[in-house]
Amino acid sequence: MKHLIAGLATLLLSVHASAALLTPEGSGEKIEKVTLSNTATAQVADESVKLTSVGAGLRAKKVVFVNVKVYVGQLFVSNTESFKKSDAEALGSLKDQQAVAIQLHFLRDVDADNVQKSFKEALKANNISLEDAAVKQFLDSVSQGGEAKDGKALTILGAKLKDGSESIFYETTAGNVSEIKGPAGFIEKVFAIWLGKPSDDGVANLKKSILKK
């Protein structure tokens, strides 16, 4: 029982308002009127980590025969040389990243239930259990994070910790940050939403755009 309690403690979900997870630097390409950054700095465990953009694209969703523009997604990594820009290798290459982030610039209001629903669909498409303790904590933070607002950015940052564990930081469009701690491999599970097997054509097109060479 003590081991169980200790294990659950390591998956503690903390929520707080803080400075933005990513500090953007430089002006890059523009997609759907969203101006993207070439690089960004993330603060991880009192250490400043430089991240570089490796790609971006539009996430659309088909609703009653109409493709609705949902958000512009941009991926950042801490080591561009070890990131593999191929459909089969991109997700696995995250093992070699100290930190990785995806920023979702929303083009419309999307309620928390629908954000969580789309993440669940993607996780299921990649055979990732929604009952996995860390994944469940992540989905809970999405549910509690509230509506994603048009014109605002939602950020998900994955970072490897010195003890071998991994943290996912979830920043809502309102600026509230949740930290979810999990074991090695947790980052890959969450980022499978965008870099794994696509759950629909909209995710497939976003992944293709991010990995475009």
CSV table of C-alpha atoms in Angstrom, one decimal:
chain,number,residue,atom,x,y,z
A,1,MET,CA,0.0,0.0,0.0
A,2,LYS,CA,2.9,2.4,0.8
A,3,HIS,CA,4.3,1.8,-2.6
A,4,LEU,CA,1.0,2.5,-4.2
A,5,ILE,CA,0.6,5.8,-2.3
A,6,ALA,CA,4.1,6.8,-3.2
A,7,GLY,CA,3.5,6.0,-6.9
A,8,LEU,CA,0.3,8.0,-6.9
A,9,ALA,CA,2.1,10.9,-5.2
A,10,THR,CA,4.6,11.1,-8.1
A,11,LEU,CA,1.7,11.7,-10.4
A,12,LEU,CA,0.6,14.7,-8.5
A,13,LEU,CA,-1.2,17.3,-10.6
A,14,SER,CA,-0.4,20.8,-9.7
A,15,VAL,CA,-2.3,23.8,-11.1
A,16,HIS,CA,-1.1,27.4,-10.9
A,17,ALA,CA,-1.1,30.6,-12.7
A,18,SER,CA,2.4,31.6,-13.9
A,19,ALA,CA,4.4,33.2,-16.7
A,20,ALA,CA,3.9,31.7,-20.1
A,21,LEU,CA,5.5,28.3,-20.6
A,22,LEU,CA,7.2,29.5,-23.8
A,23,THR,CA,8.8,32.9,-24.5
A,24,PRO,CA,8.7,33.3,-28.3
A,25,GLU,CA,11.7,34.7,-30.1
A,26,GLY,CA,12.0,35.9,-33.6
A,27,SER,CA,9.2,36.2,-36.2
A,28,GLY,CA,8.7,33.3,-38.6
A,29,GLU,CA,6.1,32.3,-41.2
A,30,LYS,CA,2.4,33.2,-41.0
A,31,ILE,CA,-0.3,30.6,-41.2
A,32,GLU,CA,-4.0,31.6,-41.1
A,33,LYS,CA,-3.0,35.1,-39.9
A,34,VAL,CA,-1.1,33.6,-37.0
A,35,THR,CA,2.5,34.8,-36.9
A,36,LEU,CA,4.8,32.0,-35.7
A,37,SER,CA,8.1,32.2,-33.9
A,38,ASN,CA,11.4,30.7,-35.1
A,39,THR,CA,12.6,29.8,-31.6
A,40,ALA,CA,11.3,30.0,-28.0
A,41,THR,CA,12.7,29.6,-24.5
A,42,ALA,CA,11.2,27.3,-21.9
A,43,GLN,CA,11.8,27.3,-18.1
A,44,VAL,CA,12.2,23.7,-16.9
A,45,ALA,CA,13.1,23.0,-13.3
A,46,ASP,CA,14.9,26.3,-12.9
A,47,GLU,CA,16.8,25.8,-16.1
A,48,SER,CA,16.3,27.8,-19.3
A,49,VAL,CA,16.0,25.5,-22.4
A,50,LYS,CA,16.2,26.9,-25.9
A,51,LEU,CA,13.6,25.3,-28.3
A,52,THR,CA,13.6,25.6,-32.1
A,53,SER,CA,10.5,25.4,-34.4
A,54,VAL,CA,10.6,22.3,-36.7
A,55,GLY,CA,7.3,22.8,-38.4
A,56,ALA,CA,3.7,24.0,-38.2
A,57,GLY,CA,0.4,23.5,-39.9
A,58,LEU,CA,-3.4,23.9,-39.8
A,59,ARG,CA,-5.6,21.5,-37.9
A,60,ALA,CA,-9.0,21.3,-39.4
A,61,LYS,CA,-12.0,19.1,-38.5
A,62,LYS,CA,-14.8,17.9,-40.8
A,63,VAL,CA,-18.2,18.8,-39.4
A,64,VAL,CA,-21.2,17.9,-41.5
A,65,PHE,CA,-19.3,17.8,-44.8
A,66,VAL,CA,-17.5,21.1,-44.0
A,67,ASN,CA,-13.8,21.4,-43.0
A,68,VAL,CA,-13.7,23.7,-40.0
A,69,LYS,CA,-10.4,25.4,-39.1
A,70,VAL,CA,-9.6,24.7,-35.5
A,71,TYR,CA,-6.1,25.7,-34.7
A,72,VAL,CA,-2.6,26.2,-36.1
A,73,GLY,CA,-0.2,23.8,-34.4
A,74,GLN,CA,3.6,24.5,-34.1
A,75,LEU,CA,6.2,22.0,-32.8
A,76,PHE,CA,9.3,23.0,-31.0
A,77,VAL,CA,12.2,20.7,-30.0
A,78,SER,CA,15.4,21.2,-28.0
A,79,ASN,CA,17.7,19.3,-30.4
A,80,THR,CA,16.9,19.7,-34.1
A,81,GLU,CA,19.7,17.4,-35.2
A,82,SER,CA,18.2,14.4,-33.4
A,83,PHE,CA,14.6,15.1,-34.4
A,84,LYS,CA,13.6,12.8,-37.3
A,85,LYS,CA,11.3,14.5,-39.8
A,86,SER,CA,9.7,11.3,-41.1
A,87,ASP,CA,6.3,9.8,-40.6
A,88,ALA,CA,7.6,6.7,-39.0
A,89,GLU,CA,10.5,8.1,-36.9
A,90,ALA,CA,9.3,11.5,-35.6
A,91,LEU,CA,7.5,10.3,-32.5
A,92,GLY,CA,10.3,7.8,-31.5
A,93,SER,CA,13.0,10.5,-31.9
A,94,LEU,CA,11.5,12.4,-29.0
A,95,LYS,CA,13.5,10.1,-26.8
A,96,ASP,CA,16.5,12.2,-27.6
A,97,GLN,CA,14.9,15.5,-26.7
A,98,GLN,CA,15.4,17.2,-23.3
A,99,ALA,CA,12.3,19.1,-24.0
A,100,VAL,CA,9.6,19.3,-26.7
A,101,ALA,CA,6.5,21.6,-27.0
A,102,ILE,CA,3.5,22.0,-29.2
A,103,GLN,CA,1.7,25.3,-29.3
A,104,LEU,CA,-1.9,25.4,-30.6
A,105,HIS,CA,-3.1,28.8,-31.8
A,106,PHE,CA,-6.9,28.5,-31.8
A,107,LEU,CA,-8.9,30.0,-34.7
A,108,ARG,CA,-12.2,29.5,-32.9
A,109,ASP,CA,-13.6,28.9,-29.4
A,110,VAL,CA,-13.6,25.2,-28.5
A,111,ASP,CA,-15.0,24.0,-25.2
A,112,ALA,CA,-12.9,21.8,-22.8
A,113,ASP,CA,-15.0,18.7,-23.5
A,114,ASN,CA,-14.3,18.9,-27.2
A,115,VAL,CA,-10.6,19.5,-26.7
A,116,GLN,CA,-10.4,16.5,-24.4
A,117,LYS,CA,-12.6,14.4,-26.8
A,118,SER,CA,-10.2,15.0,-29.7
A,119,PHE,CA,-7.2,14.1,-27.6
A,120,LYS,CA,-8.9,10.9,-26.4
A,121,GLU,CA,-9.6,9.9,-30.0
A,122,ALA,CA,-6.0,10.4,-30.9
A,123,LEU,CA,-4.7,8.5,-27.9
A,124,LYS,CA,-7.1,5.6,-28.7
A,125,ALA,CA,-5.9,5.6,-32.3
A,126,ASN,CA,-2.4,4.9,-31.0
A,127,ASN,CA,-3.6,2.2,-28.6
A,128,ILE,CA,-2.7,4.2,-25.5
A,129,SER,CA,-4.8,3.4,-22.5
A,130,LEU,CA,-6.9,6.2,-21.2
A,131,GLU,CA,-6.7,4.5,-17.8
A,132,ASP,CA,-2.9,4.9,-17.6
A,133,ALA,CA,-2.4,6.9,-14.5
A,134,ALA,CA,-0.3,9.8,-16.0
A,135,VAL,CA,-2.4,9.9,-19.2
A,136,LYS,CA,-5.6,10.1,-17.1
A,137,GLN,CA,-4.1,13.0,-15.1
A,138,PHE,CA,-3.3,14.8,-18.3
A,139,LEU,CA,-6.8,14.3,-19.6
A,140,ASP,CA,-8.2,15.6,-16.3
A,141,SER,CA,-6.1,18.7,-16.6
A,142,VAL,CA,-7.5,19.3,-20.1
A,143,SER,CA,-11.0,18.9,-18.8
A,144,GLN,CA,-10.4,21.2,-15.9
A,145,GLY,CA,-8.6,23.7,-18.2
A,146,GLY,CA,-11.7,25.3,-19.5
A,147,GLU,CA,-12.5,26.6,-23.0
A,148,ALA,CA,-9.8,27.1,-25.6
A,149,LYS,CA,-10.4,30.7,-26.8
A,150,ASP,CA,-10.2,32.1,-30.3
A,151,GLY,CA,-7.0,34.1,-30.9
A,152,LYS,CA,-5.2,32.5,-27.9
A,153,ALA,CA,-2.5,29.8,-27.7
A,154,LEU,CA,-2.7,26.5,-25.7
A,155,THR,CA,0.7,25.1,-25.0
A,156,ILE,CA,1.8,21.5,-24.1
A,157,LEU,CA,5.5,21.2,-23.0
A,158,GLY,CA,7.2,17.9,-22.3
A,159,ALA,CA,10.4,17.8,-20.3
A,160,LYS,CA,12.7,15.1,-19.0
A,161,LEU,CA,13.8,15.3,-15.4
A,162,LYS,CA,17.1,14.4,-13.9
A,163,ASP,CA,15.7,11.4,-12.0
A,164,GLY,CA,14.6,9.8,-15.3
A,165,SER,CA,10.9,10.7,-14.9
A,166,GLU,CA,9.1,13.0,-17.3
A,167,SER,CA,6.7,16.0,-16.9
A,168,ILE,CA,4.0,17.3,-19.1
A,169,PHE,CA,3.1,21.0,-18.6
A,170,TYR,CA,-0.3,22.0,-19.9
A,171,GLU,CA,-1.0,25.7,-20.3
A,172,THR,CA,-4.5,26.8,-21.1
A,173,THR,CA,-5.4,29.7,-23.3
A,174,ALA,CA,-6.2,31.5,-20.0
A,175,GLY,CA,-2.6,31.1,-18.9
A,176,ASN,CA,-3.2,28.5,-16.1
A,177,VAL,CA,-0.5,25.8,-16.0
A,178,SER,CA,-0.8,22.2,-14.8
A,179,GLU,CA,2.2,19.9,-14.3
A,180,ILE,CA,1.7,16.1,-14.6
A,181,LYS,CA,4.5,13.8,-13.7
A,182,GLY,CA,4.9,10.4,-15.1
A,183,PRO,CA,7.5,7.7,-15.9
A,184,ALA,CA,9.8,7.5,-18.9
A,185,GLY,CA,7.8,7.3,-22.1
A,186,PHE,CA,5.1,9.6,-20.9
A,187,ILE,CA,6.0,12.4,-23.3
A,188,GLU,CA,5.8,10.1,-26.3
A,189,LYS,CA,2.4,8.9,-25.2
A,190,VAL,CA,1.0,12.5,-25.1
A,191,PHE,CA,2.7,13.6,-28.3
A,192,ALA,CA,1.4,10.6,-30.1
A,193,ILE,CA,-1.7,12.8,-30.4
A,194,TRP,CA,0.1,14.8,-33.2
A,195,LEU,CA,3.1,12.7,-34.2
A,196,GLY,CA,1.6,9.1,-33.9
A,197,LYS,CA,-1.1,7.5,-36.0
A,198,PRO,CA,-3.5,10.2,-37.1
A,199,SER,CA,-7.0,9.9,-35.7
A,200,ASP,CA,-8.5,11.7,-38.7
A,201,ASP,CA,-7.6,13.4,-41.9
A,202,GLY,CA,-7.3,16.8,-40.2
A,203,VAL,CA,-4.6,15.5,-37.8
A,204,ALA,CA,-2.9,13.6,-40.7
A,205,ASN,CA,-2.6,16.9,-42.7
A,206,LEU,CA,-1.3,18.7,-39.6
A,207,LYS,CA,1.3,16.0,-39.1
A,208,LYS,CA,2.3,16.1,-42.7
A,209,SER,CA,2.8,19.9,-42.6
A,210,ILE,CA,4.8,19.8,-39.4
A,211,LEU,CA,7.1,17.1,-40.9
A,212,LYS,CA,7.5,18.8,-44.3
A,213,LYS,CA,11.2,19.1,-45.2
